[in-house]
Structures are given as C-alpha cells and as structure tokens.
PDB file of C-alpha atoms in Angstrom:
ATOM      1  CA  MET A   1     -15.765  -9.256  -4.543  1.00  0.00           C
ATOM      2  CA  GLU A   2     -13.861  -6.272  -5.437  1.00  0.00           C
ATOM      3  CA  PRO A   3     -11.007  -5.373  -6.790  1.00  0.00           C
ATOM      4  CA  VAL A   4      -9.006  -3.666  -4.002  1.00  0.00           C
ATOM      5  CA  ILE A   5      -5.648  -2.236  -3.993  1.00  0.00           C
ATOM      6  CA  VAL A   6      -3.011  -2.651  -0.259  1.00  0.00           C
ATOM      7  CA  ALA A   7      -0.228  -0.843  -0.430  1.00  0.00           C
ATOM      8  CA  VAL A   8       2.620  -2.439   1.655  1.00  0.00           C
ATOM      9  CA  GLY A   9       5.477  -1.237   3.525  1.00  0.00           C
ATOM     10  CA  SER A  10       7.761  -1.134   5.683  1.00  0.00           C
ATOM     11  CA  ASN A  11      11.712  -0.136   6.563  1.00  0.00           C
ATOM     12  CA  LEU A  12      12.800  -1.982   9.982  1.00  0.00           C
ATOM     13  CA  GLY A  13      13.673  -5.647  10.787  1.00  0.00           C
ATOM     14  CA  ASP A  14      14.132  -7.460   7.386  1.00  0.00           C
ATOM     15  CA  ARG A  15      12.223  -5.671   5.416  1.00  0.00           C
ATOM     16  CA  LEU A  16      11.750  -7.517   2.289  1.00  0.00           C
ATOM     17  CA  SER A  17      11.081 -11.205   4.499  1.00  0.00           C
ATOM     18  CA  ILE A  18       8.312  -9.180   6.012  1.00  0.00           C
ATOM     19  CA  ILE A  19       6.994  -8.496   2.743  1.00  0.00           C
ATOM     20  CA  GLN A  20       7.134 -11.744   1.891  1.00  0.00           C
ATOM     21  CA  GLN A  21       5.165 -12.901   5.184  1.00  0.00           C
ATOM     22  CA  THR A  22       2.779  -9.584   4.030  1.00  0.00           C
ATOM     23  CA  GLY A  23       1.897 -11.940   0.518  1.00  0.00           C
ATOM     24  CA  ILE A  24       1.023 -15.478   2.903  1.00  0.00           C
ATOM     25  CA  PHE A  25      -1.660 -13.042   4.092  1.00  0.00           C
ATOM     26  CA  LEU A  26      -2.542 -11.375   1.011  1.00  0.00           C
ATOM     27  CA  GLU A  27      -3.490 -14.993  -0.348  1.00  0.00           C
ATOM     28  CA  GLN A  28      -5.900 -16.016   1.542  1.00  0.00           C
ATOM     29  CA  LEU A  29      -7.832 -12.587   2.049  1.00  0.00           C
ATOM     30  CA  SER A  30      -9.044 -12.748  -1.909  1.00  0.00           C
ATOM     31  CA  GLU A  31     -11.271 -14.534  -3.664  1.00  0.00           C
ATOM     32  CA  ILE A  32      -8.173 -15.133  -6.725  1.00  0.00           C
ATOM     33  CA  PRO A  33      -5.560 -14.829  -7.218  1.00  0.00           C
ATOM     34  CA  VAL A  34      -3.324 -12.108  -5.227  1.00  0.00           C
ATOM     35  CA  GLU A  35      -1.751  -9.129  -8.556  1.00  0.00           C
ATOM     36  CA  LYS A  36       1.258  -8.388  -7.029  1.00  0.00           C
ATOM     37  CA  ALA A  37       3.409  -5.210  -8.053  1.00  0.00           C
ATOM     38  CA  SER A  38       7.364  -5.255  -7.556  1.00  0.00           C
ATOM     39  CA  ILE A  39       9.253  -4.238  -4.830  1.00  0.00           C
ATOM     40  CA  TRP A  40      10.475  -0.623  -4.733  1.00  0.00           C
ATOM     41  CA  GLU A  41      12.730   1.082  -2.001  1.00  0.00           C
ATOM     42  CA  SER A  42      12.585   4.920  -1.149  1.00  0.00           C
ATOM     43  CA  GLU A  43      13.408   7.513   0.821  1.00  0.00           C
ATOM     44  CA  PRO A  44      11.215   8.187   3.573  1.00  0.00           C
ATOM     45  CA  VAL A  45       8.358  10.430   3.905  1.00  0.00           C
ATOM     46  CA  GLY A  46       8.750  12.361   7.271  1.00  0.00           C
ATOM     47  CA  PRO A  47      11.671  11.786  10.669  1.00  0.00           C
ATOM     48  CA  SER A  48      11.854   7.726   9.529  1.00  0.00           C
ATOM     49  CA  LYS A  49      15.416   7.351   9.097  1.00  0.00           C
ATOM     50  CA  PHE A  50      15.519   4.653   7.084  1.00  0.00           C
ATOM     51  CA  HIS A  51      14.538   3.466   3.649  1.00  0.00           C
ATOM     52  CA  PHE A  52      11.312   1.262   3.318  1.00  0.00           C
ATOM     53  CA  TYR A  53      10.559  -1.305   1.123  1.00  0.00           C
ATOM     54  CA  ASN A  54       7.402  -0.462  -0.495  1.00  0.00           C
ATOM     55  CA  THR A  55       4.581  -2.201  -3.241  1.00  0.00           C
ATOM     56  CA  VAL A  56       1.016  -2.636  -3.634  1.00  0.00           C
ATOM     57  CA  ALA A  57      -1.076  -5.910  -4.168  1.00  0.00           C
ATOM     58  CA  LYS A  58      -4.645  -6.363  -6.079  1.00  0.00           C
ATOM     59  CA  ILE A  59      -6.571  -8.576  -4.283  1.00  0.00           C
ATOM     60  CA  TYR A  60     -10.404  -9.380  -4.256  1.00  0.00           C
ATOM     61  CA  THR A  61     -12.404  -9.444  -1.682  1.00  0.00           C
ATOM     62  CA  SER A  62     -16.524  -9.659  -0.727  1.00  0.00           C
ATOM     63  CA  LEU A  63     -15.382  -8.157   2.648  1.00  0.00           C
ATOM     64  CA  SER A  64     -16.878  -4.589   3.687  1.00  0.00           C
ATOM     65  CA  PRO A  65     -14.186  -1.959   3.519  1.00  0.00           C
ATOM     66  CA  GLN A  66     -14.297  -1.775   7.706  1.00  0.00           C
ATOM     67  CA  LYS A  67     -13.509  -5.800   8.090  1.00  0.00           C
ATOM     68  CA  LEU A  68     -10.505  -5.866   5.438  1.00  0.00           C
ATOM     69  CA  LEU A  69      -9.288  -2.549   7.169  1.00  0.00           C
ATOM     70  CA  ALA A  70      -9.719  -4.516  10.652  1.00  0.00           C
ATOM     71  CA  LYS A  71      -8.704  -7.076   9.332  1.00  0.00           C
ATOM     72  CA  LEU A  72      -5.149  -5.553   7.761  1.00  0.00           C
ATOM     73  CA  LYS A  73      -4.845  -3.599  10.938  1.00  0.00           C
ATOM     74  CA  ALA A  74      -4.777  -6.542  13.381  1.00  0.00           C
ATOM     75  CA  PHE A  75      -2.388  -8.382  10.887  1.00  0.00           C
ATOM     76  CA  GLU A  76       0.323  -5.657  11.124  1.00  0.00           C
ATOM     77  CA  HIS A  77      -0.055  -5.391  15.013  1.00  0.00           C
ATOM     78  CA  GLN A  78       0.751 -10.141  14.255  1.00  0.00           C
ATOM     79  CA  MET A  79       3.560  -8.435  12.910  1.00  0.00           C
ATOM     80  CA  GLY A  80       4.501  -6.196  15.479  1.00  0.00           C
ATOM     81  CA  ARG A  81       3.795  -2.873  14.485  1.00  0.00           C
ATOM     82  CA  GLU A  82       3.320  -0.469  17.528  1.00  0.00           C
ATOM     83  CA  LYS A  83      -0.710   0.194  18.357  1.00  0.00           C
ATOM     84  CA  ASN A  84       0.519   3.940  17.941  1.00  0.00           C
ATOM     85  CA  PRO A  85       3.229   4.788  15.688  1.00  0.00           C
ATOM     86  CA  GLU A  86       5.144   8.252  15.540  1.00  0.00           C
ATOM     87  CA  ARG A  87       3.249   9.359  12.052  1.00  0.00           C
ATOM     88  CA  TRP A  88       5.578   8.571   9.127  1.00  0.00           C
ATOM     89  CA  GLY A  89       8.012   7.642  11.734  1.00  0.00           C
ATOM     90  CA  PRO A  90      10.328   3.600  11.336  1.00  0.00           C
ATOM     91  CA  ARG A  91       7.608   0.759  11.106  1.00  0.00           C
ATOM     92  CA  ILE A  92       8.191  -2.835  10.606  1.00  0.00           C
ATOM     93  CA  LEU A  93       5.191  -2.628   8.540  1.00  0.00           C
ATOM     94  CA  ASP A  94       2.740  -0.372   7.083  1.00  0.00           C
ATOM     95  CA  LEU A  95      -0.385  -1.361   5.810  1.00  0.00           C
ATOM     96  CA  ASP A  96      -3.418   1.385   3.760  1.00  0.00           C
ATOM     97  CA  ILE A  97      -6.833   0.632   1.279  1.00  0.00           C
ATOM     98  CA  ILE A  98      -5.571   2.723  -1.398  1.00  0.00           C
ATOM     99  CA  ARG A  99      -8.702   2.522  -3.248  1.00  0.00           C
ATOM    100  CA  TYR A 100     -12.058  -0.151  -2.894  1.00  0.00           C
ATOM    101  CA  SER A 101     -13.340  -1.027  -6.106  1.00  0.00           C
ATOM    102  CA  ASP A 102     -14.572   2.771  -7.155  1.00  0.00           C
ATOM    103  CA  LEU A 103     -15.925   3.654  -3.389  1.00  0.00           C
ATOM    104  CA  VAL A 104     -15.444   7.104  -2.655  1.00  0.00           C
ATOM    105  CA  ILE A 105     -14.977   6.686   1.701  1.00  0.00           C
ATOM    106  CA  GLN A 106     -14.721   9.860   4.115  1.00  0.00           C
ATOM    107  CA  ALA A 107     -15.417   8.885   7.779  1.00  0.00           C
ATOM    108  CA  GLU A 108     -13.056   9.139  10.488  1.00  0.00           C
ATOM    109  CA  SER A 109     -11.664   5.755  10.505  1.00  0.00           C
ATOM    110  CA  LEU A 110     -11.217   5.111   6.936  1.00  0.00           C
ATOM    111  CA  ILE A 111     -10.565   7.267   4.087  1.00  0.00           C
ATOM    112  CA  ILE A 112     -10.705   5.942   0.603  1.00  0.00           C
ATOM    113  CA  PRO A 113      -9.720   6.316  -1.942  1.00  0.00           C
ATOM    114  CA  HIS A 114      -6.460   6.401   0.405  1.00  0.00           C
ATOM    115  CA  PRO A 115      -5.485  11.671   0.214  1.00  0.00           C
ATOM    116  CA  GLU A 116      -2.097  10.291   0.046  1.00  0.00           C
ATOM    117  CA  PHE A 117      -1.524   8.115  -2.026  1.00  0.00           C
ATOM    118  CA  SER A 118      -0.750  10.732  -5.573  1.00  0.00           C
ATOM    119  CA  ARG A 119       1.767  12.096  -3.633  1.00  0.00           C
ATOM    120  CA  ARG A 120       3.466   8.585  -3.587  1.00  0.00           C
ATOM    121  CA  LEU A 121       5.701   7.418  -5.911  1.00  0.00           C
ATOM    122  CA  PHE A 122       6.162   4.510  -4.047  1.00  0.00           C
ATOM    123  CA  VAL A 123       2.638   3.751  -3.983  1.00  0.00           C
ATOM    124  CA  LEU A 124       2.238   5.187  -7.647  1.00  0.00           C
ATOM    125  CA  LEU A 125       5.425   3.314  -9.855  1.00  0.00           C
ATOM    126  CA  PRO A 126       3.390  -0.646  -8.054  1.00  0.00           C
ATOM    127  CA  MET A 127      -0.135   0.793  -8.341  1.00  0.00           C
ATOM    128  CA  GLN A 128       1.509   0.972 -12.791  1.00  0.00           C
ATOM    129  CA  GLU A 129       1.820  -2.021 -12.705  1.00  0.00           C
ATOM    130  CA  VAL A 130      -0.710  -3.567 -11.278  1.00  0.00           C
ATOM    131  CA  ASP A 131      -3.605  -1.392 -11.845  1.00  0.00           C
ATOM    132  CA  PRO A 132      -2.810   0.206 -14.487  1.00  0.00           C
ATOM    133  CA  ASN A 133      -6.300   1.380 -16.085  1.00  0.00           C
ATOM    134  CA  TRP A 134      -7.814   2.460 -13.273  1.00  0.00           C
ATOM    135  CA  GLN A 135      -9.008   6.426 -12.395  1.00  0.00           C
ATOM    136  CA  ASP A 136      -9.203   7.878  -9.548  1.00  0.00           C
ATOM    137  CA  PRO A 137     -13.171   8.405  -9.188  1.00  0.00           C
ATOM    138  CA  ILE A 138     -12.694  11.403  -7.686  1.00  0.00           C
ATOM    139  CA  SER A 139      -9.893  13.578 -10.228  1.00  0.00           C
ATOM    140  CA  GLY A 140     -11.212  11.968 -12.986  1.00  0.00           C
ATOM    141  CA  LYS A 141      -7.378  11.029 -13.431  1.00  0.00           C
ATOM    142  CA  THR A 142      -5.389   7.538 -14.059  1.00  0.00           C
ATOM    143  CA  VAL A 143      -2.657   6.036 -12.084  1.00  0.00           C
ATOM    144  CA  SER A 144      -0.658   7.516 -15.214  1.00  0.00           C
ATOM    145  CA  GLU A 145      -1.302  11.460 -15.141  1.00  0.00           C
ATOM    146  CA  VAL A 146      -1.596  11.300 -11.733  1.00  0.00           C
ATOM    147  CA  VAL A 147       2.097   9.591 -11.200  1.00  0.00           C
ATOM    148  CA  LYS A 148       3.405  12.762 -13.829  1.00  0.00           C
ATOM    149  CA  ALA A 149       2.067  14.922 -10.940  1.00  0.00           C
ATOM    150  CA  ALA A 150       3.317  13.655  -8.259  1.00  0.00           C
ATOM    151  CA  PRO A 151       6.685  15.026  -6.273  1.00  0.00           C
ATOM    152  CA  GLU A 152       9.779  13.759  -7.135  1.00  0.00           C
ATOM    153  CA  MET A 153      11.634  11.484  -4.590  1.00  0.00           C
ATOM    154  CA  ASP A 154      14.625   8.797  -4.500  1.00  0.00           C
ATOM    155  CA  ILE A 155      13.202   5.506  -5.822  1.00  0.00           C
ATOM    156  CA  HIS A 156      14.133   2.608  -7.073  1.00  0.00           C
ATOM    157  CA  LYS A 157      12.907  -1.007  -8.032  1.00  0.00           C
ATOM    158  CA  THR A 158      14.544  -3.688  -6.310  1.00  0.00           C
ATOM    159  CA  GLU A 159      15.241  -7.042  -7.974  1.00  0.00           C
ATOM    160  CA  TYR A 160      13.107  -8.582  -4.903  1.00  0.00           C
ATOM    161  CA  ARG A 161      10.251 -11.119  -5.844  1.00  0.00           C
ATOM    162  CA  TRP A 162       7.269 -11.463  -3.294  1.00  0.00           C
TER     163      TRP A 162
END
C-alpha cells in the first residue's frame, strides 16, 4: 500500500458536483480513508476561458502506477471527458498522479512526479494541506519550498467541501 497524491481539476459543468463524485470514486480506490484538501478556484493555464476548481487527494493503494493511471483515465472518460482534449483546454475532469510514494518514473505514458507540479499553485497549495512533509525525490525540496518558488497566479481557497 503506497501513498499517492491525485490532483483533481474541473472547469466545465457543475464543477463542485464533479469533484464530489470524484471523491466517492477515489474512496473506492484507496485502502484507507482518503485525505481531501480544500477546493481552490484558480485562473486557467493555457487557452481555456473558464476558472478551475482544483484540489488533491491523498490515497493509499496497492495498484501499480500504470493500473492506477488507467483507472483514473477511465473515470475521466466515464464523467464525460473527451479522449484527446486540447492541451490545457477546458475539461469536465482532469485527474493526474502527482506523486506515487517516492517513485521516479520517466515513461512515455507516465511521468512521476508529475512534470508540471512545481509550477502549479493549484496543485501545491492543496498538497500542502494533505502532504506537507513530502519531499520531491528529484529536487529534494519540500512542498513548502516548492510553493515559494512557484509562479504567482490568481487562486483562492473556496468554502466548498467534497
């Protein structure tokens, strides 16, 4: 059973309901109760016009990283996400594995830690809530250190729960 951080984002449809349904799905994957961060609203990165709701969940699983990724992508599709959406475009649901224990994976279909996490406050701020002691196995930096170095963006914590 390994600790995993899954990033959750939505900027189309009923964003809160989508995130809440994702929480139920992640509870089914986790071998112990899921630790859920606050929901944050942020400006989009890239061409999307709509603000995102973002959060992270810390789950514990015995699934391999590849099997976990396949389940996450299948759930995205089940929720209505297009198969090959525009990069950084609008999306009903976006699920990414940010970390899987302390593994470093550089495969064509999966890179862990997620290659964009250090530049995304919408991942880092919620991650600070549920995984504050994690150190990036590549840089050796803590989440707090990475937050300080991340580019600024328009982001705020919402009062919503999932």
